[in-house]
C-alpha atoms as one frame of an Amber mdcrd trajectory, in Angstrom:
protein
  22.193  25.213   2.810  18.922  24.647   0.016  18.762  27.543  -1.739  22.163
  29.341  -3.323  21.827  32.529  -2.414  21.311  31.118   1.615  25.025  30.063
   0.435  26.234  32.407  -1.078  25.703  34.354   1.710  27.536  33.001   3.638
  30.535  32.122   1.945  30.622  35.977   0.941  30.366  36.233   4.808  32.961
  34.551   5.449  34.868  35.723   2.363  34.923  39.619   4.346  37.151  38.187
   7.173  39.576  36.244   5.328  37.759  32.913   5.315  38.436  31.047   2.208
  35.563  29.162   1.129  33.481  27.968  -1.864  30.059  26.249  -2.547  29.628
  22.542  -3.387  26.593  21.787  -5.241  25.402  19.042  -4.217  22.117  17.146
  -6.113  19.851  14.278  -4.340  16.322  12.884  -5.562  14.411  15.028  -3.405
  16.716  18.602  -4.801  19.462  20.127  -4.277  21.483  20.782  -1.636  24.329
  23.779  -1.448  27.736  22.967   0.925  30.250  25.851   2.260  33.278  23.820
   2.333  36.102  26.063   4.350  39.594  25.315   3.630  41.823  26.232   6.080
  46.241  26.350   5.393  48.054  26.709   8.471  49.805  24.617  11.074  47.706
  21.973  13.981  48.733  24.695  16.167  46.761  27.590  14.796  43.676  24.802
  14.454  41.874  25.913  17.562  42.085  29.716  16.777  40.160  29.594  13.109
  37.475  26.689  14.602  37.094  29.519  17.633  36.681  32.286  14.504  34.197
  29.624  13.083  31.848  29.256  15.977  31.380  33.222  14.938  29.346  32.398
  12.129  27.031  29.698  14.446  28.200  26.897  12.327  28.469  24.037  14.361
  31.026  21.567  14.785  33.013  21.981  11.636  33.717  18.412   9.657  37.075
  17.705   8.827  37.094  16.348   4.588  40.398  15.236   4.323  44.185  16.772
   6.216  46.906  16.819   3.742  50.774  17.687   4.727  52.278  20.324   2.584
  55.666  20.245   2.622  57.741  23.306   1.718
């Protein structure tokens, strides 16, 4: 998003339905952009349902930033 309040609105909507989200500031020479980062913790078998929840917000195709196995 080009404006902070737009990113904040999306984060609030996501958090209202129990999705963990945060804002990351990305500075460029032409200005600042605000990325909304969403965290998913769970099994690979649950990922499709999580992506379906994100589609309700018209976010397009999510980009996987990193995948890390968590040992118990």
